[in-house]
Amino acid sequence: MTRYQHIIWDWNGTLLDDREVVVRVMNGFLAERSLPPLTEERYRRIFDFPVRRYYEALGFDLAAEPFAGLALRWAAAYGASWQTGKLRAGARETLEALSTAGVTHSVLSAAEQSLLLAQAAHFGLDDVIGAFIGIDDHRAESKLEHGRRWLAAAAVDPAHTVLIGDTTHDYEVGRALGVDVVLFADGHHALDRLKPLGVPLIHTLPEVVALIGPTALAPGVTKR
């Protein structure tokens, strides 16, 4: 019997590689306000939850320009651009290999629900993932409560569940849900933000297959 029977996946930055897209969209907003442009490296160092903190770090004046309005405008701009993103290498093959081993999948995301479903269908993962749990607005705030409600209703045992994400927020959500956490080191947060958390780190999605074994950290997968 495998240790993990269910995987809760993060979407943006983990299964979907959209980092270049979000940086490009944000740079359009920054240019409109004569704020310094954002590089992918700086993005990985300052992107944060709740997302309003990230906007503040970029120099937005949220007293003069309320976050709710900015979030709606950003969602519209991202909505016109996200198809230029791509799946992580090996995403579908990894999901299929784990499904063959009896592991089930869900996605827990801070993306708005209808957008999440549209992206999953566009990139062809809607047939290998059993549940998609997004949020009901465009503010990309904590997905924890949505995860709690879904986990309580689903026939999923937290003791045999692992959350795989790419940010410190994913770590916090996984711990709050009472599940193990594995973090992807090439997503929306820089490696040096993830290392201190002390959980297994992966650098490619196929490494996940080695983690689904009788021990929490399978041979060949190391904390880096």
Coordinates of N, CA and C in Angstrom, one line a residue:
M1 N 0.9 -1.2 0.0 CA 0.0 0.0 0.0 C 0.9 1.2 0.0
T2 N 0.6 2.2 -0.9 CA 1.4 3.4 -0.9 C 1.1 4.3 0.3
R3 N 2.0 5.1 0.7 CA 1.8 6.0 1.8 C 0.7 7.0 1.5
Y4 N 0.8 7.6 0.3 CA -0.2 8.6 -0.1 C -1.2 8.0 -1.1
Q5 N -2.4 8.3 -0.8 CA -3.5 7.9 -1.6 C -4.2 9.0 -2.4
H6 N -3.9 10.2 -2.0 CA -4.4 11.4 -2.6 C -3.4 12.5 -2.6
I7 N -3.4 13.3 -3.7 CA -2.5 14.5 -3.8 C -3.4 15.7 -4.1
I8 N -3.2 16.7 -3.3 CA -3.8 18.0 -3.5 C -2.8 18.9 -4.2
W9 N -3.0 19.2 -5.4 CA -2.0 20.0 -6.2 C -2.4 21.5 -6.2
D10 N -1.4 22.3 -6.1 CA -1.5 23.7 -6.4 C -1.6 23.8 -7.9
W11 N -2.1 24.9 -8.4 CA -2.2 25.0 -9.9 C -1.2 26.0 -10.5
N12 N -1.3 27.3 -10.2 CA -0.4 28.3 -10.8 C 1.0 28.1 -10.2
G13 N 2.0 27.9 -11.1 CA 3.3 27.8 -10.6 C 3.8 26.3 -10.4
T14 N 2.8 25.4 -10.2 CA 3.1 24.0 -9.9 C 2.8 23.2 -11.1
L15 N 1.5 23.0 -11.4 CA 1.2 22.2 -12.6 C 1.2 23.2 -13.8
L16 N 0.8 24.4 -13.7 CA 0.8 25.4 -14.7 C 2.0 26.3 -14.6
D17 N 2.8 26.4 -15.6 CA 4.0 27.3 -15.6 C 3.5 28.7 -16.2
D18 N 3.1 29.6 -15.4 CA 2.6 30.9 -15.9 C 3.4 32.1 -15.3
R19 N 4.6 31.8 -14.8 CA 5.4 32.9 -14.1 C 5.7 34.0 -15.1
E20 N 6.1 33.7 -16.3 CA 6.4 34.7 -17.3 C 5.2 35.5 -17.6
V21 N 4.0 34.9 -17.6 CA 2.8 35.6 -17.9 C 2.4 36.6 -16.9
V22 N 2.5 36.2 -15.6 CA 2.1 37.1 -14.5 C 3.1 38.2 -14.4
V23 N 4.3 38.0 -14.7 CA 5.3 39.1 -14.6 C 5.1 40.1 -15.8
R24 N 4.8 39.6 -16.9 CA 4.5 40.4 -18.1 C 3.2 41.3 -17.9
V25 N 2.2 40.7 -17.3 CA 1.0 41.4 -17.1 C 1.2 42.5 -16.0
M26 N 1.9 42.1 -15.0 CA 2.2 43.1 -13.9 C 3.0 44.2 -14.4
N27 N 4.0 44.0 -15.3 CA 4.8 45.0 -15.8 C 4.0 46.1 -16.6
G28 N 2.9 45.6 -17.2 CA 2.0 46.6 -17.9 C 1.4 47.5 -16.9
F29 N 1.0 47.0 -15.7 CA 0.4 47.8 -14.6 C 1.5 48.8 -14.1
L30 N 2.7 48.3 -13.9 CA 3.7 49.1 -13.3 C 4.1 50.2 -14.2
A31 N 4.2 50.0 -15.5 CA 4.5 51.0 -16.5 C 3.5 52.1 -16.5
E32 N 2.2 51.7 -16.3 CA 1.1 52.8 -16.3 C 1.3 53.7 -15.1
R33 N 2.0 53.2 -14.0 CA 2.1 54.0 -12.8 C 3.5 54.6 -12.6
S34 N 4.4 54.4 -13.6 CA 5.8 54.8 -13.6 C 6.5 54.2 -12.4
L35 N 6.2 52.9 -12.1 CA 6.8 52.2 -11.1 C 7.9 51.3 -11.7
P36 N 9.0 50.9 -11.0 CA 10.0 50.1 -11.6 C 9.5 48.8 -12.1
P37 N 10.1 48.3 -13.2 CA 9.6 47.0 -13.8 C 10.1 45.9 -12.9
L38 N 9.4 44.8 -13.1 CA 9.6 43.6 -12.3 C 10.3 42.5 -13.1
T39 N 11.3 41.9 -12.6 CA 12.0 40.7 -13.2 C 11.4 39.5 -12.6
E40 N 11.6 38.3 -13.2 CA 11.1 37.1 -12.7 C 11.8 36.8 -11.4
E41 N 13.1 37.1 -11.3 CA 13.9 36.9 -10.0 C 13.3 37.7 -8.9
R42 N 13.0 38.9 -9.1 CA 12.5 39.8 -8.0 C 11.1 39.3 -7.7
Y43 N 10.3 38.9 -8.7 CA 8.9 38.4 -8.5 C 9.0 37.2 -7.5
R44 N 9.9 36.3 -7.7 CA 9.9 35.1 -6.9 C 10.4 35.5 -5.4
R45 N 11.0 36.6 -5.3 CA 11.4 37.0 -3.9 C 10.3 37.8 -3.2
I46 N 9.4 38.5 -3.9 CA 8.5 39.3 -3.2 C 7.0 38.9 -3.3
F47 N 6.7 38.0 -4.3 CA 5.3 37.6 -4.4 C 4.9 36.9 -3.1
D48 N 3.6 37.3 -2.6 CA 3.2 36.9 -1.3 C 1.7 36.8 -1.2
F49 N 1.3 36.1 -0.1 CA -0.1 36.1 0.2 C -0.3 36.7 1.6
P50 N -1.4 37.4 1.9 CA -2.4 37.8 0.9 C -1.7 38.7 -0.2
V51 N -2.3 38.7 -1.4 CA -1.7 39.3 -2.6 C -1.6 40.8 -2.4
R52 N -2.4 41.4 -1.6 CA -2.3 42.9 -1.4 C -0.9 43.2 -0.9
R53 N -0.3 42.4 -0.1 CA 1.1 42.7 0.4 C 2.1 42.8 -0.8
Y54 N 1.9 41.9 -1.8 CA 2.7 41.9 -3.0 C 2.6 43.2 -3.7
Y55 N 1.3 43.7 -3.8 CA 1.1 45.0 -4.5 C 1.8 46.1 -3.7
E56 N 1.7 46.1 -2.4 CA 2.3 47.1 -1.6 C 3.8 47.1 -1.8
A57 N 4.4 45.9 -1.9 CA 5.9 45.8 -2.1 C 6.3 46.3 -3.4
L58 N 5.4 46.3 -4.4 CA 5.7 46.8 -5.7 C 5.6 48.3 -5.8
G59 N 5.0 48.9 -4.8 CA 4.8 50.4 -4.7 C 3.5 50.9 -5.0
F60 N 2.5 50.0 -5.2 CA 1.1 50.5 -5.4 C 0.6 51.3 -4.1
D61 N -0.1 52.3 -4.3 CA -0.7 53.1 -3.3 C -2.2 52.6 -3.1
L62 N -2.4 51.7 -2.2 CA -3.7 51.0 -2.1 C -4.7 51.9 -1.4
A63 N -4.2 53.0 -0.8 CA -5.2 54.0 -0.2 C -5.8 54.8 -1.4
A64 N -5.0 55.1 -2.3 CA -5.5 55.9 -3.5 C -6.2 55.0 -4.5
E65 N -5.7 53.8 -4.6 CA -6.2 52.9 -5.7 C -6.6 51.6 -5.0
P66 N -7.8 51.4 -4.6 CA -8.2 50.2 -3.8 C -7.8 48.9 -4.4
F67 N -7.4 47.9 -3.6 CA -6.9 46.6 -4.1 C -8.0 45.9 -4.9
A68 N -9.3 46.0 -4.4 CA -10.3 45.2 -5.1 C -10.5 45.6 -6.6
G69 N -10.4 46.9 -6.8 CA -10.4 47.3 -8.2 C -9.2 46.9 -9.0
L70 N -8.0 47.0 -8.4 CA -6.8 46.5 -9.1 C -6.9 45.0 -9.4
A71 N -7.4 44.3 -8.4 CA -7.5 42.8 -8.6 C -8.4 42.5 -9.8
L72 N -9.5 43.2 -10.0 CA -10.4 42.9 -11.1 C -9.7 43.3 -12.4
R73 N -9.0 44.4 -12.4 CA -8.3 44.8 -13.7 C -7.2 43.8 -14.0
W74 N -6.5 43.4 -13.0 CA -5.4 42.4 -13.2 C -6.0 41.1 -13.7
A75 N -7.1 40.6 -13.2 CA -7.7 39.4 -13.6 C -8.1 39.5 -15.1
A76 N -8.6 40.6 -15.5 CA -9.0 40.8 -16.9 C -7.8 40.7 -17.8
A77 N -6.7 41.4 -17.4 CA -5.5 41.4 -18.2 C -4.9 40.0 -18.3
Y78 N -4.8 39.3 -17.1 CA -4.3 37.9 -17.1 C -5.2 37.0 -17.9
G79 N -6.6 37.2 -17.8 CA -7.5 36.4 -18.6 C -7.3 36.5 -20.1
A80 N -6.7 37.6 -20.6 CA -6.4 37.8 -22.0 C -5.1 37.2 -22.4
S81 N -4.3 36.7 -21.4 CA -2.9 36.3 -21.6 C -2.5 34.9 -21.2
W82 N -3.4 34.3 -20.4 CA -2.9 33.1 -19.7 C -2.6 31.9 -20.7
Q83 N -3.3 31.9 -21.9 CA -3.0 30.8 -22.8 C -1.6 30.8 -23.3
T84 N -0.8 31.8 -23.1 CA 0.6 31.8 -23.5 C 1.4 31.1 -22.5
G85 N 0.8 30.7 -21.4 CA 1.5 29.8 -20.4 C 1.6 28.4 -20.9
K86 N 2.2 27.5 -20.1 CA 2.3 26.1 -20.5 C 2.3 25.2 -19.3
L87 N 1.9 24.0 -19.5 CA 2.0 23.0 -18.5 C 3.5 22.7 -18.1
R88 N 3.7 22.4 -16.9 CA 5.1 21.9 -16.5 C 5.4 20.7 -17.3
A89 N 6.7 20.5 -17.6 CA 7.2 19.3 -18.3 C 6.8 18.1 -17.4
G90 N 6.2 17.1 -18.1 CA 5.9 15.9 -17.5 C 4.6 15.9 -16.6
A91 N 3.9 17.0 -16.7 CA 2.7 17.1 -15.8 C 1.7 16.0 -16.0
R92 N 1.3 15.8 -17.2 CA 0.2 14.8 -17.5 C 0.8 13.4 -17.3
E93 N 2.0 13.2 -17.7 CA 2.6 11.8 -17.5 C 2.7 11.5 -16.0
T94 N 3.1 12.5 -15.2 CA 3.2 12.3 -13.8 C 1.8 11.9 -13.2
L95 N 0.8 12.7 -13.5 CA -0.6 12.5 -13.0 C -1.1 11.1 -13.4
E96 N -0.8 10.7 -14.7 CA -1.3 9.4 -15.2 C -0.6 8.3 -14.5
A97 N 0.7 8.4 -14.3 CA 1.5 7.3 -13.6 C 1.0 7.1 -12.2
L98 N 0.7 8.2 -11.5 CA 0.2 8.1 -10.1 C -1.2 7.6 -10.1
S99 N -2.0 8.0 -11.1 CA -3.4 7.4 -11.1 C -3.3 5.9 -11.3
T100 N -2.4 5.5 -12.2 CA -2.3 4.0 -12.4 C -1.9 3.3 -11.2
A101 N -1.2 4.0 -10.3 CA -0.8 3.4 -9.0 C -1.9 3.5 -7.9
G102 N -3.0 4.1 -8.3 CA -4.2 4.2 -7.4 C -4.3 5.5 -6.6
V103 N -3.5 6.4 -7.0 CA -3.5 7.7 -6.3 C -4.5 8.6 -7.0
T104 N -5.3 9.3 -6.3 CA -6.3 10.3 -6.8 C -5.8 11.7 -6.7
H105 N -6.4 12.6 -7.4 CA -5.9 14.0 -7.5 C -7.0 15.0 -7.4
S106 N -6.6 16.1 -6.7 CA -7.4 17.3 -6.7 C -6.5 18.5 -6.9
V107 N -7.1 19.7 -7.3 CA -6.4 20.9 -7.4 C -7.1 21.9 -6.4
L108 N -6.2 22.5 -5.6 CA -6.7 23.6 -4.7 C -6.0 24.9 -5.1
S109 N -6.7 25.9 -5.5 CA -6.1 27.0 -6.1 C -6.7 28.3 -5.6
A110 N -5.9 29.4 -5.6 CA -6.4 30.7 -5.3 C -6.9 31.4 -6.5
A111 N -7.0 30.7 -7.6 CA -7.6 31.2 -8.9 C -9.1 31.1 -8.8
E112 N -9.8 32.0 -9.5 CA -11.2 32.0 -9.5 C -11.7 30.8 -10.2
Q113 N -12.8 30.2 -9.7 CA -13.2 28.8 -10.1 C -13.4 28.7 -11.6
S114 N -14.2 29.6 -12.2 CA -14.4 29.4 -13.6 C -13.2 29.5 -14.5
L115 N -12.2 30.4 -14.1 CA -10.9 30.4 -14.7 C -10.2 29.2 -14.6
L116 N -10.1 28.6 -13.4 CA -9.4 27.4 -13.1 C -9.9 26.2 -14.0
L117 N -11.3 26.1 -14.1 CA -11.8 25.1 -14.9 C -11.5 25.3 -16.4
A118 N -11.5 26.5 -16.8 CA -11.2 26.8 -18.2 C -9.8 26.5 -18.5
Q119 N -8.9 26.8 -17.6 CA -7.5 26.5 -17.8 C -7.2 24.9 -17.8
A120 N -7.9 24.2 -16.9 CA -7.7 22.8 -16.8 C -8.2 22.1 -18.1
A121 N -9.3 22.6 -18.7 CA -9.8 22.1 -19.9 C -8.9 22.4 -21.1
H122 N -8.4 23.7 -21.1 CA -7.5 24.1 -22.2 C -6.2 23.3 -22.3
F123 N -5.7 23.0 -21.1 CA -4.4 22.3 -21.0 C -4.6 20.8 -20.9
G124 N -5.8 20.3 -21.0 CA -6.1 18.9 -21.1 C -5.8 18.1 -19.8
L125 N -6.0 18.7 -18.7 CA -5.9 17.9 -17.4 C -7.2 17.7 -16.7
D126 N -8.3 18.1 -17.3 CA -9.6 18.0 -16.6 C -10.1 16.5 -16.5
D127 N -9.4 15.6 -17.3 CA -9.9 14.2 -17.3 C -9.0 13.4 -16.3
V128 N -7.9 13.9 -15.8 CA -7.1 13.1 -14.9 C -7.1 13.6 -13.5
I129 N -7.8 14.7 -13.2 CA -7.9 15.3 -11.9 C -9.4 15.3 -11.5
G130 N -9.6 14.7 -10.3 CA -11.0 14.5 -9.9 C -11.8 15.7 -9.4
A131 N -11.1 16.7 -8.8 CA -11.8 17.8 -8.3 C -10.9 19.1 -8.4
F132 N -11.6 20.2 -8.8 CA -10.9 21.5 -8.9 C -11.6 22.4 -7.9
I133 N -10.8 22.9 -6.9 CA -11.3 23.8 -5.9 C -10.7 25.2 -6.0
G134 N -11.4 26.1 -6.6 CA -10.9 27.5 -6.7 C -11.7 28.4 -5.7
I135 N -11.5 29.7 -5.9 CA -12.2 30.6 -5.1 C -13.3 31.4 -5.9
D136 N -14.1 32.2 -5.2 CA -15.3 32.8 -5.9 C -15.1 34.2 -6.2
D137 N -13.8 34.7 -6.2 CA -13.6 36.1 -6.6 C -12.2 36.1 -7.3
H138 N -11.7 37.3 -7.6 CA -10.4 37.5 -8.3 C -9.3 38.0 -7.4
R139 N -9.5 38.0 -6.1 CA -8.6 38.7 -5.2 C -7.4 37.8 -4.8
A140 N -7.5 36.5 -5.2 CA -6.4 35.5 -4.9 C -6.0 35.5 -3.5
E141 N -7.0 35.6 -2.6 CA -6.7 35.5 -1.2 C -6.6 34.0 -0.8
S142 N -6.5 33.8 0.5 CA -6.2 32.4 1.0 C -7.2 31.4 0.5
K143 N -6.7 30.3 0.1 CA -7.5 29.1 -0.3 C -7.8 28.2 0.8
L144 N -7.3 28.5 2.0 CA -7.4 27.6 3.1 C -8.8 27.2 3.4
E145 N -9.7 28.1 3.6 CA -11.1 27.8 4.0 C -11.8 26.9 2.9
H146 N -11.5 27.2 1.6 CA -12.1 26.4 0.6 C -11.5 24.9 0.7
G147 N -10.2 24.8 1.0 CA -9.7 23.5 1.2 C -10.2 22.8 2.4
R148 N -10.5 23.5 3.5 CA -11.0 22.8 4.6 C -12.4 22.3 4.3
R149 N -13.2 23.1 3.7 CA -14.6 22.6 3.4 C -14.6 21.4 2.4
W150 N -13.7 21.5 1.4 CA -13.7 20.4 0.5 C -13.2 19.1 1.2
L151 N -12.1 19.2 2.0 CA -11.5 18.1 2.7 C -12.6 17.4 3.6
A152 N -13.4 18.3 4.3 CA -14.4 17.7 5.2 C -15.4 17.0 4.5
A153 N -15.7 17.4 3.2 CA -16.8 16.7 2.5 C -16.3 15.5 1.7
A154 N -15.1 15.5 1.3 CA -14.5 14.5 0.5 C -14.1 13.2 1.3
A155 N -14.1 12.1 0.6 CA -13.7 10.9 1.2 C -12.2 10.7 1.1
V156 N -11.5 11.6 1.7 CA -10.0 11.7 1.6 C -9.5 11.7 3.1
D157 N -8.5 10.8 3.3 CA -7.9 10.7 4.6 C -6.7 11.6 4.7
P158 N -6.7 12.7 5.5 CA -5.5 13.5 5.6 C -4.2 12.8 5.9
A159 N -4.3 11.7 6.6 CA -3.1 11.0 7.0 C -2.4 10.3 5.8
H160 N -3.2 10.2 4.7 CA -2.6 9.6 3.5 C -2.7 10.6 2.3
T161 N -2.6 11.8 2.6 CA -2.7 12.9 1.6 C -1.5 13.8 1.7
V162 N -1.1 14.3 0.5 CA 0.0 15.2 0.5 C -0.4 16.4 -0.4
L163 N 0.0 17.6 0.0 CA -0.2 18.8 -0.8 C 1.1 19.1 -1.5
I164 N 1.0 19.4 -2.8 CA 2.2 19.7 -3.6 C 2.0 21.1 -4.2
G165 N 2.8 22.1 -3.7 CA 2.7 23.4 -4.2 C 4.1 24.1 -4.4
D166 N 4.1 25.4 -4.5 CA 5.4 26.1 -4.9 C 5.6 27.3 -4.1
T167 N 4.8 27.6 -3.0 CA 5.0 28.8 -2.3 C 4.9 28.5 -0.8
T168 N 5.4 29.5 0.0 CA 5.3 29.3 1.5 C 3.8 29.3 1.9
H169 N 2.9 29.9 1.1 CA 1.5 29.8 1.4 C 1.0 28.4 1.3
D170 N 1.4 27.7 0.2 CA 1.1 26.3 0.1 C 1.5 25.5 1.3
Y171 N 2.7 25.8 1.8 CA 3.1 25.1 3.0 C 2.2 25.4 4.2
E172 N 1.8 26.6 4.4 CA 0.9 27.0 5.5 C -0.4 26.3 5.3
V173 N -0.9 26.3 4.1 CA -2.2 25.7 3.9 C -2.2 24.2 4.2
G174 N -1.1 23.5 3.7 CA -1.0 22.1 3.9 C -0.9 21.8 5.4
R175 N -0.1 22.5 6.1 CA 0.0 22.3 7.5 C -1.3 22.5 8.3
A176 N -2.1 23.6 7.9 CA -3.4 23.8 8.5 C -4.4 22.8 8.2
L177 N -4.3 22.1 7.0 CA -5.2 21.1 6.6 C -4.8 19.7 7.3
G178 N -3.6 19.7 7.9 CA -3.2 18.4 8.5 C -2.6 17.4 7.6
V179 N -2.1 17.9 6.4 CA -1.5 16.9 5.4 C -0.1 17.2 5.3
D180 N 0.7 16.2 4.7 CA 2.1 16.5 4.4 C 2.2 17.4 3.2
V181 N 3.4 18.0 3.1 CA 3.7 19.0 2.1 C 5.0 18.7 1.3
V182 N 4.9 18.8 0.0 CA 6.1 18.8 -0.8 C 6.1 20.1 -1.6
L183 N 7.2 20.7 -1.8 CA 7.3 22.0 -2.5 C 8.1 21.9 -3.8
F184 N 7.6 22.5 -4.9 CA 8.3 22.6 -6.2 C 9.1 23.8 -6.2
A185 N 10.4 23.6 -6.4 CA 11.4 24.7 -6.2 C 11.6 25.6 -7.4
D186 N 10.8 25.4 -8.5 CA 11.0 26.3 -9.7 C 9.7 27.0 -10.0
G187 N 8.9 27.4 -9.0 CA 7.7 28.0 -9.2 C 7.7 29.5 -8.9
H188 N 6.7 29.9 -8.1 CA 6.5 31.4 -7.9 C 7.3 31.9 -6.7
H189 N 7.9 31.0 -5.9 CA 8.7 31.4 -4.8 C 10.1 30.9 -5.0
A190 N 11.1 31.8 -4.7 CA 12.5 31.4 -4.8 C 12.9 30.3 -3.8
L191 N 13.9 29.5 -4.3 CA 14.3 28.4 -3.5 C 14.7 28.7 -2.1
D192 N 15.3 29.9 -1.9 CA 15.8 30.2 -0.5 C 14.6 30.6 0.4
R193 N 13.4 30.8 -0.1 CA 12.3 31.0 0.7 C 11.6 29.7 1.1
L194 N 11.9 28.7 0.3 CA 11.3 27.4 0.6 C 12.2 26.5 1.5
K195 N 13.5 26.6 1.3 CA 14.4 25.7 2.1 C 14.2 25.7 3.6
P196 N 14.0 26.9 4.2 CA 13.9 26.9 5.7 C 12.7 26.1 6.2
L197 N 11.7 25.8 5.3 CA 10.5 25.2 5.8 C 10.7 23.7 6.1
G198 N 11.8 23.1 5.6 CA 12.2 21.8 6.1 C 11.3 20.6 5.5
V199 N 10.7 20.9 4.4 CA 9.9 19.8 3.7 C 10.6 19.4 2.5
P200 N 10.3 18.2 1.9 CA 10.9 17.7 0.7 C 10.7 18.7 -0.4
L201 N 11.8 19.0 -1.2 CA 11.7 19.8 -2.4 C 11.9 19.0 -3.6
I202 N 11.2 19.3 -4.7 CA 11.4 18.7 -6.0 C 11.7 19.8 -7.0
H203 N 12.4 19.4 -8.0 CA 12.8 20.3 -9.1 C 12.1 20.0 -10.4
T204 N 11.5 18.8 -10.5 CA 10.8 18.4 -11.7 C 9.5 17.6 -11.2
L205 N 8.4 17.7 -11.9 CA 7.2 17.0 -11.5 C 7.4 15.5 -11.5
P206 N 8.1 14.8 -12.4 CA 8.3 13.4 -12.3 C 8.9 12.9 -11.0
E207 N 9.6 13.7 -10.3 CA 10.2 13.3 -9.0 C 9.1 12.9 -8.0
V208 N 7.9 13.4 -8.2 CA 6.8 13.1 -7.3 C 6.5 11.6 -7.3
V209 N 6.7 11.0 -8.4 CA 6.4 9.5 -8.5 C 7.2 8.8 -7.5
A210 N 8.5 9.2 -7.3 CA 9.3 8.5 -6.3 C 8.8 8.7 -4.9
L211 N 8.1 9.8 -4.7 CA 7.7 10.1 -3.3 C 6.5 9.3 -2.9
I212 N 5.7 8.8 -3.8 CA 4.5 8.0 -3.5 C 5.0 6.6 -3.2
G213 N 5.5 6.4 -2.0 CA 6.0 5.1 -1.6 C 5.7 4.8 -0.2
P214 N 6.3 3.8 0.4 CA 5.9 3.4 1.8 C 6.5 4.3 2.9
T215 N 7.4 5.3 2.4 CA 8.0 6.2 3.4 C 7.7 7.6 3.0
A216 N 7.8 8.5 3.9 CA 7.5 9.9 3.6 C 8.4 10.5 2.6
L217 N 9.7 10.1 2.6 CA 10.7 10.6 1.7 C 11.3 9.4 1.0
A218 N 10.9 9.1 -0.2 CA 11.4 7.9 -0.9 C 12.9 8.0 -1.3
P219 N 13.6 6.9 -1.4 CA 14.9 6.9 -1.9 C 15.1 7.7 -3.2
G220 N 16.1 8.5 -3.3 CA 16.4 9.2 -4.5 C 15.8 10.6 -4.5
V221 N 14.9 10.9 -3.5 CA 14.4 12.3 -3.5 C 14.9 12.9 -2.2
T222 N 15.6 13.9 -2.3 CA 16.3 14.5 -1.1 C 15.8 15.9 -0.9
K223 N 15.9 16.3 0.4 CA 15.7 17.7 0.7 C 16.9 18.5 0.2
R224 N 16.7 19.5 -0.6 CA 17.8 20.3 -1.2 C 17.8 21.7 -0.7

